[in-house]
Amino acid sequence: MIDLDAFLQGESESWELTAIIDTALCVGAGGSSGSLADKPIVRNAQGQLLIPGSQIKGRLRHECEKLARALGWQVFYAPIATELCPNHTQVQPRFQQIYSVPGYKGYHCIVSQIFGDPILPSRLIVDDFICPLSVNELSEVLRPGVTINRSRRTAEERKLYLLETSPVNVQLEFTGIIHLLKPFTCDNSDYAKPLIYAALHRIYALGGSKSTGLGWLRWKPLPKLSPDDTAWSGLFAVPPHATNNIEVQSVVQHEAN
Amino acid sequence: MKRIELTITALSPLAIGRQKPGGSINEVEQYIPGSVLRGAIAKHILHRAGMELENLAANGGDFAHLFLAENPAIFQNAYPAVGKVGSKHQIVNNTIKVLPATAVSSKANPGFLPKGHGVFDTLIDSFCAEQFNHPYDPSSLKALAEGVDPRVEAYNSLYSQHDEQYCTHAATSRLLTRVGINRHRATSSDDILYSIEVLNEAFIAANENKNITWDNYVYRGYINVPNNSLAKKLTDFINNNSEVFRLGGSVSRGLGKVKITAKEIPLANDISSRIDAFNQVLHKRWQNWSDAFGDGRSPAGSDRTPNLISDTFTESLRERTFFTLNLHSDAILTDNWQHTTVISPEMLQQDAGVEDSTLQLHTAYSSYSYSSGWNSAWGLMKDVELVTNKGSVYLFSTQNRQIWENALSKLEWRGVGDRTCEGFGQVEICNEFHQVFRECAV
């Protein structure tokens, strides 16, 4: 029996986050127009710079997968749809019960239960992170690059390219909101928050050409859980029969700090 | 019965897909379909209640009354409220309507005055011409005055009246390109480059001396709720959760973020005056044609067969009441289990629950398209339906007006055809644009 008056206020949890770009940011994709660059930077309808929610979400998932795997969980690989839908024999017996979600067929790993898979909807909703400066306040920055022929150690023919980036060293702030919806089941502890908090601390750079110095960032103070939070302890205590030799407690507490 | 007006402000791009059979591009709708609104609100209610997987048909409370009852709430399409007034775009508060299929504009410079050559309606004139056995081939007077090509063609658009001036409404779209990342190599993955067409979230509201002011796109839609107390509950629920709804696809990746505000508005109860105004104009126009071309008989010396309808039409004109049905959204029409694009008198009587042997369909302007979609609750693709396009016009007449007024009022409330609760088949009786003639194009 559903009564609309019974739930008037929202129940999802939201965190407003701000990333400060220490270097230049290069988030782009083919198909954009309006620039001479081979890889134009992505903007919203107003021309403001943004980091797409899809990138933040993908990066968060990647970090959560690494953490969960290090903590002994069996994690299915994204974004490969077939691997995200394993059959009975592919799931370790000790996870089969935890990875079953009532009403949704198949098995869904601890990360899929947060970020979704081809069967399960995502609990995490990530908005685009937008830099509020208008397009007129930011000049177009084109960064030329050239590929070197390793044999001759000279510039390769027809391999001069232009990347569009944000201005360098101006500490641009990108702000967005991450929403976390209710868990699918009430039986198990909710490991979403500790995983996401830890994952956020592990994101040091976003966008392309990170290895060449673009997109390095720091976060404005991130939300934290106290080290004695029950979710933390649940995260490394489960699965009950897991026999991993990793010092998970120290890893988790390091992330919390 | 209550009507709730929804004002939907786009806070991020909207990816509202329009899947068509055989298409390889994920196109975007230019408005928010009622089915998307209905699905988003239903999903959020179920999520809040934690009852997403239960059968609520028997004892679902407010949810069952809103979505599963015999007379469920009707979620109509939300059309863009950003109109082009003069050379500027602005948010218009007036009702947004669909131009009838009979509206035409100059091919050389289409559009409303003063920028275009003007738009006018051809329904009444072509109907009169047909009765008088005359061909009807209208031209644009303004184009003639300017000495350019005067031919006209159908002008399909959303429109509203703002300060006595007509303006078109449209949403703009752009392509977002995304790439999948190979987790092992941390670089772009093979074969995962894709583009999503999305509705823009902002438009230029003012552009003076390089000072550009932006405003968010706004869409306006309606929900018809049969129960007054339920309408109040739904309005409060939407307003208390105004920023949590997500519309369309890719919502977990930043798209589809909207702010919805709801407001109860009074029901329009002016069908009678609309029918009166339409008939007065039709009679007057018929008189003009009659003055020019006689009583409708074939011209002297002509070997054409006299039109029996027009022979008797002048005499019976005063006995009959004419009304039009204008589709304000796509409709799914079936006749004897087969898809059709014409509302026959029998179908109308059945839909309206009225028996009237004098009901007559004079003319129908309609075209078709295909529609599909994704049902999140099922986790399956919806059936591909043949739909009659919005803007279609059907001209009926009857000798028993009194039994139709109430029925037509209910029809406007509920709609015609199938899946009306998802916004399909919304109709308006006697759209006022039929009274805009060639010599006074707007």
PDB file of N, CA and C in Angstrom, chain B residues 302-387:
ATOM      1  N   SER B 302     -20.926  23.661 -67.894  1.00  0.00           N
ATOM      2  CA  SER B 302     -19.943  22.670 -67.466  1.00  0.00           C
ATOM      3  C   SER B 302     -20.550  21.280 -67.577  1.00  0.00           C
ATOM      4  N   ASP B 303     -19.723  20.314 -67.932  1.00  0.00           N
ATOM      5  CA  ASP B 303     -20.238  18.934 -68.018  1.00  0.00           C
ATOM      6  C   ASP B 303     -19.885  18.148 -66.765  1.00  0.00           C
ATOM      7  N   ARG B 304     -19.424  18.880 -65.693  1.00  0.00           N
ATOM      8  CA  ARG B 304     -19.092  18.169 -64.472  1.00  0.00           C
ATOM      9  C   ARG B 304     -20.363  17.732 -63.751  1.00  0.00           C
ATOM     10  N   THR B 305     -20.264  16.629 -63.087  1.00  0.00           N
ATOM     11  CA  THR B 305     -21.406  16.139 -62.317  1.00  0.00           C
ATOM     12  C   THR B 305     -21.630  17.057 -61.115  1.00  0.00           C
ATOM     13  N   PRO B 306     -22.845  17.498 -60.887  1.00  0.00           N
ATOM     14  CA  PRO B 306     -23.081  18.365 -59.728  1.00  0.00           C
ATOM     15  C   PRO B 306     -22.734  17.630 -58.434  1.00  0.00           C
ATOM     16  N   ASN B 307     -22.189  18.359 -57.499  1.00  0.00           N
ATOM     17  CA  ASN B 307     -21.850  17.795 -56.198  1.00  0.00           C
ATOM     18  C   ASN B 307     -23.107  17.765 -55.336  1.00  0.00           C
ATOM     19  N   LEU B 308     -23.590  16.578 -55.074  1.00  0.00           N
ATOM     20  CA  LEU B 308     -24.856  16.447 -54.364  1.00  0.00           C
ATOM     21  C   LEU B 308     -24.772  17.023 -52.958  1.00  0.00           C
ATOM     22  N   ILE B 309     -23.587  16.884 -52.345  1.00  0.00           N
ATOM     23  CA  ILE B 309     -23.450  17.419 -50.980  1.00  0.00           C
ATOM     24  C   ILE B 309     -23.604  18.933 -51.004  1.00  0.00           C
ATOM     25  N   SER B 310     -22.909  19.592 -51.976  1.00  0.00           N
ATOM     26  CA  SER B 310     -22.973  21.038 -52.008  1.00  0.00           C
ATOM     27  C   SER B 310     -24.362  21.533 -52.424  1.00  0.00           C
ATOM     28  N   ASP B 311     -25.066  20.726 -53.221  1.00  0.00           N
ATOM     29  CA  ASP B 311     -26.433  21.117 -53.610  1.00  0.00           C
ATOM     30  C   ASP B 311     -27.313  21.268 -52.381  1.00  0.00           C
ATOM     31  N   THR B 312     -27.188  20.354 -51.509  1.00  0.00           N
ATOM     32  CA  THR B 312     -28.055  20.388 -50.335  1.00  0.00           C
ATOM     33  C   THR B 312     -27.386  21.052 -49.147  1.00  0.00           C
ATOM     34  N   PHE B 313     -26.108  21.371 -49.316  1.00  0.00           N
ATOM     35  CA  PHE B 313     -25.353  21.824 -48.153  1.00  0.00           C
ATOM     36  C   PHE B 313     -25.821  23.188 -47.665  1.00  0.00           C
ATOM     37  N   THR B 314     -26.055  24.101 -48.622  1.00  0.00           N
ATOM     38  CA  THR B 314     -26.433  25.455 -48.218  1.00  0.00           C
ATOM     39  C   THR B 314     -27.702  25.422 -47.380  1.00  0.00           C
ATOM     40  N   GLU B 315     -28.638  24.570 -47.796  1.00  0.00           N
ATOM     41  CA  GLU B 315     -29.893  24.494 -47.063  1.00  0.00           C
ATOM     42  C   GLU B 315     -29.705  23.872 -45.674  1.00  0.00           C
ATOM     43  N   SER B 316     -28.863  22.854 -45.640  1.00  0.00           N
ATOM     44  CA  SER B 316     -28.727  22.137 -44.365  1.00  0.00           C
ATOM     45  C   SER B 316     -27.631  22.705 -43.478  1.00  0.00           C
ATOM     46  N   LEU B 317     -26.949  23.766 -43.967  1.00  0.00           N
ATOM     47  CA  LEU B 317     -25.820  24.300 -43.225  1.00  0.00           C
ATOM     48  C   LEU B 317     -26.225  24.738 -41.827  1.00  0.00           C
ATOM     49  N   ARG B 318     -27.372  25.380 -41.737  1.00  0.00           N
ATOM     50  CA  ARG B 318     -27.784  25.923 -40.442  1.00  0.00           C
ATOM     51  C   ARG B 318     -28.239  24.823 -39.487  1.00  0.00           C
ATOM     52  N   GLU B 319     -28.565  23.676 -40.049  1.00  0.00           N
ATOM     53  CA  GLU B 319     -29.016  22.590 -39.170  1.00  0.00           C
ATOM     54  C   GLU B 319     -27.832  21.820 -38.562  1.00  0.00           C
ATOM     55  N   ARG B 320     -26.688  21.901 -39.203  1.00  0.00           N
ATOM     56  CA  ARG B 320     -25.559  21.098 -38.757  1.00  0.00           C
ATOM     57  C   ARG B 320     -24.576  21.931 -37.952  1.00  0.00           C
ATOM     58  N   THR B 321     -23.953  21.274 -37.026  1.00  0.00           N
ATOM     59  CA  THR B 321     -22.891  21.910 -36.258  1.00  0.00           C
ATOM     60  C   THR B 321     -21.573  21.239 -36.633  1.00  0.00           C
ATOM     61  N   PHE B 322     -20.608  22.060 -36.992  1.00  0.00           N
ATOM     62  CA  PHE B 322     -19.297  21.528 -37.393  1.00  0.00           C
ATOM     63  C   PHE B 322     -18.327  21.634 -36.222  1.00  0.00           C
ATOM     64  N   PHE B 323     -17.469  20.661 -36.132  1.00  0.00           N
ATOM     65  CA  PHE B 323     -16.394  20.759 -35.143  1.00  0.00           C
ATOM     66  C   PHE B 323     -15.181  19.989 -35.655  1.00  0.00           C
ATOM     67  N   THR B 324     -14.041  20.412 -35.196  1.00  0.00           N
ATOM     68  CA  THR B 324     -12.815  19.716 -35.608  1.00  0.00           C
ATOM     69  C   THR B 324     -12.183  19.011 -34.413  1.00  0.00           C
ATOM     70  N   LEU B 325     -11.484  17.959 -34.728  1.00  0.00           N
ATOM     71  CA  LEU B 325     -10.660  17.270 -33.736  1.00  0.00           C
ATOM     72  C   LEU B 325      -9.214  17.499 -34.151  1.00  0.00           C
ATOM     73  N   ASN B 326      -8.437  18.159 -33.309  1.00  0.00           N
ATOM     74  CA  ASN B 326      -7.025  18.420 -33.614  1.00  0.00           C
ATOM     75  C   ASN B 326      -6.165  17.582 -32.688  1.00  0.00           C
ATOM     76  N   LEU B 327      -5.307  16.797 -33.266  1.00  0.00           N
ATOM     77  CA  LEU B 327      -4.423  15.971 -32.425  1.00  0.00           C
ATOM     78  C   LEU B 327      -3.276  16.824 -31.888  1.00  0.00           C
ATOM     79  N   HIS B 328      -3.148  16.870 -30.562  1.00  0.00           N
ATOM     80  CA  HIS B 328      -2.068  17.630 -29.938  1.00  0.00           C
ATOM     81  C   HIS B 328      -0.894  16.747 -29.563  1.00  0.00           C
ATOM     82  N   SER B 329      -1.047  15.465 -29.797  1.00  0.00           N
ATOM     83  CA  SER B 329       0.081  14.547 -29.608  1.00  0.00           C
ATOM     84  C   SER B 329      -0.151  13.396 -30.574  1.00  0.00           C
ATOM     85  N   ASP B 330       0.858  12.595 -30.777  1.00  0.00           N
ATOM     86  CA  ASP B 330       0.689  11.430 -31.642  1.00  0.00           C
ATOM     87  C   ASP B 330      -0.395  10.531 -31.054  1.00  0.00           C
ATOM     88  N   ALA B 331      -1.127   9.865 -31.939  1.00  0.00           N
ATOM     89  CA  ALA B 331      -2.227   9.012 -31.466  1.00  0.00           C
ATOM     90  C   ALA B 331      -2.063   7.609 -32.022  1.00  0.00           C
ATOM     91  N   ILE B 332      -2.468   6.633 -31.227  1.00  0.00           N
ATOM     92  CA  ILE B 332      -2.463   5.242 -31.682  1.00  0.00           C
ATOM     93  C   ILE B 332      -3.913   4.870 -31.930  1.00  0.00           C
ATOM     94  N   LEU B 333      -4.295   4.824 -33.191  1.00  0.00           N
ATOM     95  CA  LEU B 333      -5.689   4.586 -33.554  1.00  0.00           C
ATOM     96  C   LEU B 333      -5.836   3.191 -34.140  1.00  0.00           C
ATOM     97  N   THR B 334      -6.830   2.473 -33.697  1.00  0.00           N
ATOM     98  CA  THR B 334      -7.104   1.159 -34.269  1.00  0.00           C
ATOM     99  C   THR B 334      -8.567   1.068 -34.640  1.00  0.00           C
ATOM    100  N   ASP B 335      -8.808   0.427 -35.749  1.00  0.00           N
ATOM    101  CA  ASP B 335     -10.176   0.207 -36.226  1.00  0.00           C
ATOM    102  C   ASP B 335     -10.288  -1.274 -36.605  1.00  0.00           C
ATOM    103  N   ASN B 336     -11.156  -1.975 -35.930  1.00  0.00           N
ATOM    104  CA  ASN B 336     -11.271  -3.416 -36.163  1.00  0.00           C
ATOM    105  C   ASN B 336      -9.917  -4.117 -36.032  1.00  0.00           C
ATOM    106  N   TRP B 337      -9.194  -3.776 -34.977  1.00  0.00           N
ATOM    107  CA  TRP B 337      -7.907  -4.390 -34.638  1.00  0.00           C
ATOM    108  C   TRP B 337      -6.805  -4.051 -35.622  1.00  0.00           C
ATOM    109  N   GLN B 338      -7.059  -3.121 -36.502  1.00  0.00           N
ATOM    110  CA  GLN B 338      -6.010  -2.742 -37.451  1.00  0.00           C
ATOM    111  C   GLN B 338      -5.662  -1.278 -37.240  1.00  0.00           C
ATOM    112  N   HIS B 339      -4.375  -0.956 -37.426  1.00  0.00           N
ATOM    113  CA  HIS B 339      -3.962   0.435 -37.266  1.00  0.00           C
ATOM    114  C   HIS B 339      -4.557   1.296 -38.369  1.00  0.00           C
ATOM    115  N   THR B 340      -4.911   2.491 -38.032  1.00  0.00           N
ATOM    116  CA  THR B 340      -5.444   3.421 -39.013  1.00  0.00           C
ATOM    117  C   THR B 340      -4.967   4.818 -38.664  1.00  0.00           C
ATOM    118  N   THR B 341      -5.131   5.748 -39.586  1.00  0.00           N
ATOM    119  CA  THR B 341      -4.766   7.138 -39.291  1.00  0.00           C
ATOM    120  C   THR B 341      -5.975   8.055 -39.395  1.00  0.00           C
ATOM    121  N   VAL B 342      -7.150   7.473 -39.587  1.00  0.00           N
ATOM    122  CA  VAL B 342      -8.374   8.277 -39.723  1.00  0.00           C
ATOM    123  C   VAL B 342      -9.340   7.915 -38.602  1.00  0.00           C
ATOM    124  N   ILE B 343      -9.870   8.944 -37.963  1.00  0.00           N
ATOM    125  CA  ILE B 343     -10.895   8.703 -36.944  1.00  0.00           C
ATOM    126  C   ILE B 343     -12.247   8.699 -37.672  1.00  0.00           C
ATOM    127  N   SER B 344     -12.816   7.530 -37.812  1.00  0.00           N
ATOM    128  CA  SER B 344     -14.099   7.427 -38.509  1.00  0.00           C
ATOM    129  C   SER B 344     -15.215   7.839 -37.558  1.00  0.00           C
ATOM    130  N   PRO B 345     -16.398   8.173 -38.084  1.00  0.00           N
ATOM    131  CA  PRO B 345     -17.522   8.522 -37.202  1.00  0.00           C
ATOM    132  C   PRO B 345     -17.821   7.405 -36.200  1.00  0.00           C
ATOM    133  N   GLU B 346     -17.682   6.156 -36.642  1.00  0.00           N
ATOM    134  CA  GLU B 346     -17.962   5.034 -35.733  1.00  0.00           C
ATOM    135  C   GLU B 346     -16.945   5.008 -34.593  1.00  0.00           C
ATOM    136  N   MET B 347     -15.676   5.245 -34.930  1.00  0.00           N
ATOM    137  CA  MET B 347     -14.645   5.262 -33.891  1.00  0.00           C
ATOM    138  C   MET B 347     -14.877   6.400 -32.909  1.00  0.00           C
ATOM    139  N   LEU B 348     -15.253   7.551 -33.439  1.00  0.00           N
ATOM    140  CA  LEU B 348     -15.473   8.698 -32.552  1.00  0.00           C
ATOM    141  C   LEU B 348     -16.643   8.443 -31.620  1.00  0.00           C
ATOM    142  N   GLN B 349     -17.708   7.863 -32.173  1.00  0.00           N
ATOM    143  CA  GLN B 349     -18.870   7.564 -31.322  1.00  0.00           C
ATOM    144  C   GLN B 349     -18.499   6.567 -30.230  1.00  0.00           C
ATOM    145  N   GLN B 350     -17.690   5.597 -30.616  1.00  0.00           N
ATOM    146  CA  GLN B 350     -17.286   4.595 -29.621  1.00  0.00           C
ATOM    147  C   GLN B 350     -16.384   5.207 -28.553  1.00  0.00           C
ATOM    148  N   ASP B 351     -15.425   6.030 -28.982  1.00  0.00           N
ATOM    149  CA  ASP B 351     -14.521   6.663 -28.023  1.00  0.00           C
ATOM    150  C   ASP B 351     -15.270   7.604 -27.087  1.00  0.00           C
ATOM    151  N   ALA B 352     -16.230   8.343 -27.656  1.00  0.00           N
ATOM    152  CA  ALA B 352     -16.942   9.346 -26.859  1.00  0.00           C
ATOM    153  C   ALA B 352     -18.130   8.746 -26.115  1.00  0.00           C
ATOM    154  N   GLY B 353     -18.516   7.521 -26.465  1.00  0.00           N
ATOM    155  CA  GLY B 353     -19.677   6.899 -25.822  1.00  0.00           C
ATOM    156  C   GLY B 353     -20.982   7.553 -26.202  1.00  0.00           C
ATOM    157  N   VAL B 354     -21.091   7.940 -27.458  1.00  0.00           N
ATOM    158  CA  VAL B 354     -22.293   8.644 -27.935  1.00  0.00           C
ATOM    159  C   VAL B 354     -22.806   7.930 -29.176  1.00  0.00           C
ATOM    160  N   GLU B 355     -24.107   7.821 -29.285  1.00  0.00           N
ATOM    161  CA  GLU B 355     -24.690   7.270 -30.516  1.00  0.00           C
ATOM    162  C   GLU B 355     -25.354   8.399 -31.277  1.00  0.00           C
ATOM    163  N   ASP B 356     -24.894   8.610 -32.500  1.00  0.00           N
ATOM    164  CA  ASP B 356     -25.419   9.718 -33.285  1.00  0.00           C
ATOM    165  C   ASP B 356     -25.337   9.338 -34.762  1.00  0.00           C
ATOM    166  N   SER B 357     -26.475   9.043 -35.355  1.00  0.00           N
ATOM    167  CA  SER B 357     -26.477   8.613 -36.762  1.00  0.00           C
ATOM    168  C   SER B 357     -26.215   9.782 -37.711  1.00  0.00           C
ATOM    169  N   THR B 358     -26.311  11.008 -37.189  1.00  0.00           N
ATOM    170  CA  THR B 358     -26.109  12.168 -38.078  1.00  0.00           C
ATOM    171  C   THR B 358     -24.646  12.609 -38.127  1.00  0.00           C
ATOM    172  N   LEU B 359     -23.799  11.957 -37.361  1.00  0.00           N
ATOM    173  CA  LEU B 359     -22.390  12.357 -37.348  1.00  0.00           C
ATOM    174  C   LEU B 359     -21.743  12.026 -38.696  1.00  0.00           C
ATOM    175  N   GLN B 360     -21.001  12.984 -39.200  1.00  0.00           N
ATOM    176  CA  GLN B 360     -20.411  12.816 -40.530  1.00  0.00           C
ATOM    177  C   GLN B 360     -18.981  13.333 -40.525  1.00  0.00           C
ATOM    178  N   LEU B 361     -18.070  12.557 -41.110  1.00  0.00           N
ATOM    179  CA  LEU B 361     -16.681  13.006 -41.250  1.00  0.00           C
ATOM    180  C   LEU B 361     -16.528  13.613 -42.633  1.00  0.00           C
ATOM    181  N   HIS B 362     -16.159  14.882 -42.688  1.00  0.00           N
ATOM    182  CA  HIS B 362     -16.059  15.562 -43.976  1.00  0.00           C
ATOM    183  C   HIS B 362     -14.670  15.468 -44.570  1.00  0.00           C
ATOM    184  N   THR B 363     -13.683  15.665 -43.729  1.00  0.00           N
ATOM    185  CA  THR B 363     -12.327  15.650 -44.272  1.00  0.00           C
ATOM    186  C   THR B 363     -11.336  15.271 -43.167  1.00  0.00           C
ATOM    187  N   ALA B 364     -10.240  14.671 -43.570  1.00  0.00           N
ATOM    188  CA  ALA B 364      -9.220  14.268 -42.600  1.00  0.00           C
ATOM    189  C   ALA B 364      -7.848  14.584 -43.175  1.00  0.00           C
ATOM    190  N   TYR B 365      -7.044  15.240 -42.387  1.00  0.00           N
ATOM    191  CA  TYR B 365      -5.659  15.525 -42.762  1.00  0.00           C
ATOM    192  C   TYR B 365      -4.783  14.803 -41.751  1.00  0.00           C
ATOM    193  N   SER B 366      -4.122  13.751 -42.174  1.00  0.00           N
ATOM    194  CA  SER B 366      -3.289  13.026 -41.215  1.00  0.00           C
ATOM    195  C   SER B 366      -2.142  12.330 -41.923  1.00  0.00           C
ATOM    196  N   SER B 367      -1.120  12.056 -41.178  1.00  0.00           N
ATOM    197  CA  SER B 367       0.002  11.279 -41.691  1.00  0.00           C
ATOM    198  C   SER B 367       0.449  10.337 -40.586  1.00  0.00           C
ATOM    199  N   TYR B 368       1.397   9.472 -40.880  1.00  0.00           N
ATOM    200  CA  TYR B 368       1.746   8.473 -39.889  1.00  0.00           C
ATOM    201  C   TYR B 368       3.248   8.418 -39.659  1.00  0.00           C
ATOM    202  N   SER B 369       3.597   7.793 -38.564  1.00  0.00           N
ATOM    203  CA  SER B 369       4.991   7.573 -38.224  1.00  0.00           C
ATOM    204  C   SER B 369       5.051   6.318 -37.352  1.00  0.00           C
ATOM    205  N   TYR B 370       6.232   5.986 -36.890  1.00  0.00           N
ATOM    206  CA  TYR B 370       6.368   4.830 -36.009  1.00  0.00           C
ATOM    207  C   TYR B 370       6.928   5.268 -34.664  1.00  0.00           C
ATOM    208  N   SER B 371       6.507   4.593 -33.650  1.00  0.00           N
ATOM    209  CA  SER B 371       6.984   4.952 -32.316  1.00  0.00           C
ATOM    210  C   SER B 371       7.298   3.684 -31.532  1.00  0.00           C
ATOM    211  N   SER B 372       8.340   3.786 -30.737  1.00  0.00           N
ATOM    212  CA  SER B 372       8.665   2.670 -29.859  1.00  0.00           C
ATOM    213  C   SER B 372       9.150   3.245 -28.533  1.00  0.00           C
ATOM    214  N   GLY B 373       9.980   2.556 -27.841  1.00  0.00           N
ATOM    215  CA  GLY B 373      10.479   3.075 -26.564  1.00  0.00           C
ATOM    216  C   GLY B 373      10.991   1.949 -25.707  1.00  0.00           C
ATOM    217  N   TRP B 374      11.332   2.304 -24.494  1.00  0.00           N
ATOM    218  CA  TRP B 374      11.888   1.331 -23.557  1.00  0.00           C
ATOM    219  C   TRP B 374      11.067   1.363 -22.285  1.00  0.00           C
ATOM    220  N   ASN B 375      10.584   0.220 -21.862  1.00  0.00           N
ATOM    221  CA  ASN B 375       9.824   0.139 -20.623  1.00  0.00           C
ATOM    222  C   ASN B 375      10.761  -0.330 -19.513  1.00  0.00           C
ATOM    223  N   SER B 376      11.092   0.606 -18.619  1.00  0.00           N
ATOM    224  CA  SER B 376      12.049   0.278 -17.547  1.00  0.00           C
ATOM    225  C   SER B 376      11.486  -0.769 -16.603  1.00  0.00           C
ATOM    226  N   ALA B 377      10.185  -0.698 -16.351  1.00  0.00           N
ATOM    227  CA  ALA B 377       9.579  -1.643 -15.411  1.00  0.00           C
ATOM    228  C   ALA B 377       9.662  -3.067 -15.952  1.00  0.00           C
ATOM    229  N   TRP B 378       9.430  -3.210 -17.232  1.00  0.00           N
ATOM    230  CA  TRP B 378       9.533  -4.544 -17.840  1.00  0.00           C
ATOM    231  C   TRP B 378      10.981  -4.921 -18.096  1.00  0.00           C
ATOM    232  N   GLY B 379      11.828  -3.897 -18.337  1.00  0.00           N
ATOM    233  CA  GLY B 379      13.176  -4.168 -18.811  1.00  0.00           C
ATOM    234  C   GLY B 379      13.169  -4.639 -20.245  1.00  0.00           C
ATOM    235  N   LEU B 380      12.191  -4.197 -20.991  1.00  0.00           N
ATOM    236  CA  LEU B 380      12.033  -4.644 -22.379  1.00  0.00           C
ATOM    237  C   LEU B 380      11.704  -3.462 -23.285  1.00  0.00           C
ATOM    238  N   MET B 381      11.954  -3.677 -24.571  1.00  0.00           N
ATOM    239  CA  MET B 381      11.584  -2.663 -25.556  1.00  0.00           C
ATOM    240  C   MET B 381      10.080  -2.666 -25.756  1.00  0.00           C
ATOM    241  N   LYS B 382       9.503  -1.494 -25.930  1.00  0.00           N
ATOM    242  CA  LYS B 382       8.060  -1.433 -26.198  1.00  0.00           C
ATOM    243  C   LYS B 382       7.785  -1.840 -27.642  1.00  0.00           C
ATOM    244  N   ASP B 383       6.556  -2.258 -27.891  1.00  0.00           N
ATOM    245  CA  ASP B 383       6.174  -2.608 -29.257  1.00  0.00           C
ATOM    246  C   ASP B 383       6.333  -1.401 -30.175  1.00  0.00           C
ATOM    247  N   VAL B 384       6.665  -1.688 -31.425  1.00  0.00           N
ATOM    248  CA  VAL B 384       6.706  -0.614 -32.417  1.00  0.00           C
ATOM    249  C   VAL B 384       5.272  -0.366 -32.877  1.00  0.00           C
ATOM    250  N   GLU B 385       4.808   0.845 -32.657  1.00  0.00           N
ATOM    251  CA  GLU B 385       3.426   1.190 -32.987  1.00  0.00           C
ATOM    252  C   GLU B 385       3.393   2.126 -34.191  1.00  0.00           C
ATOM    253  N   LEU B 386       2.374   1.983 -35.008  1.00  0.00           N
ATOM    254  CA  LEU B 386       2.126   2.972 -36.048  1.00  0.00           C
ATOM    255  C   LEU B 386       1.298   4.077 -35.412  1.00  0.00           C
ATOM    256  N   VAL B 387       1.808   5.282 -35.447  1.00  0.00           N
ATOM    257  CA  VAL B 387       1.106   6.387 -34.791  1.00  0.00           C
ATOM    258  C   VAL B 387       0.672   7.418 -35.824  1.00  0.00           C
TER     259      VAL B 387
END
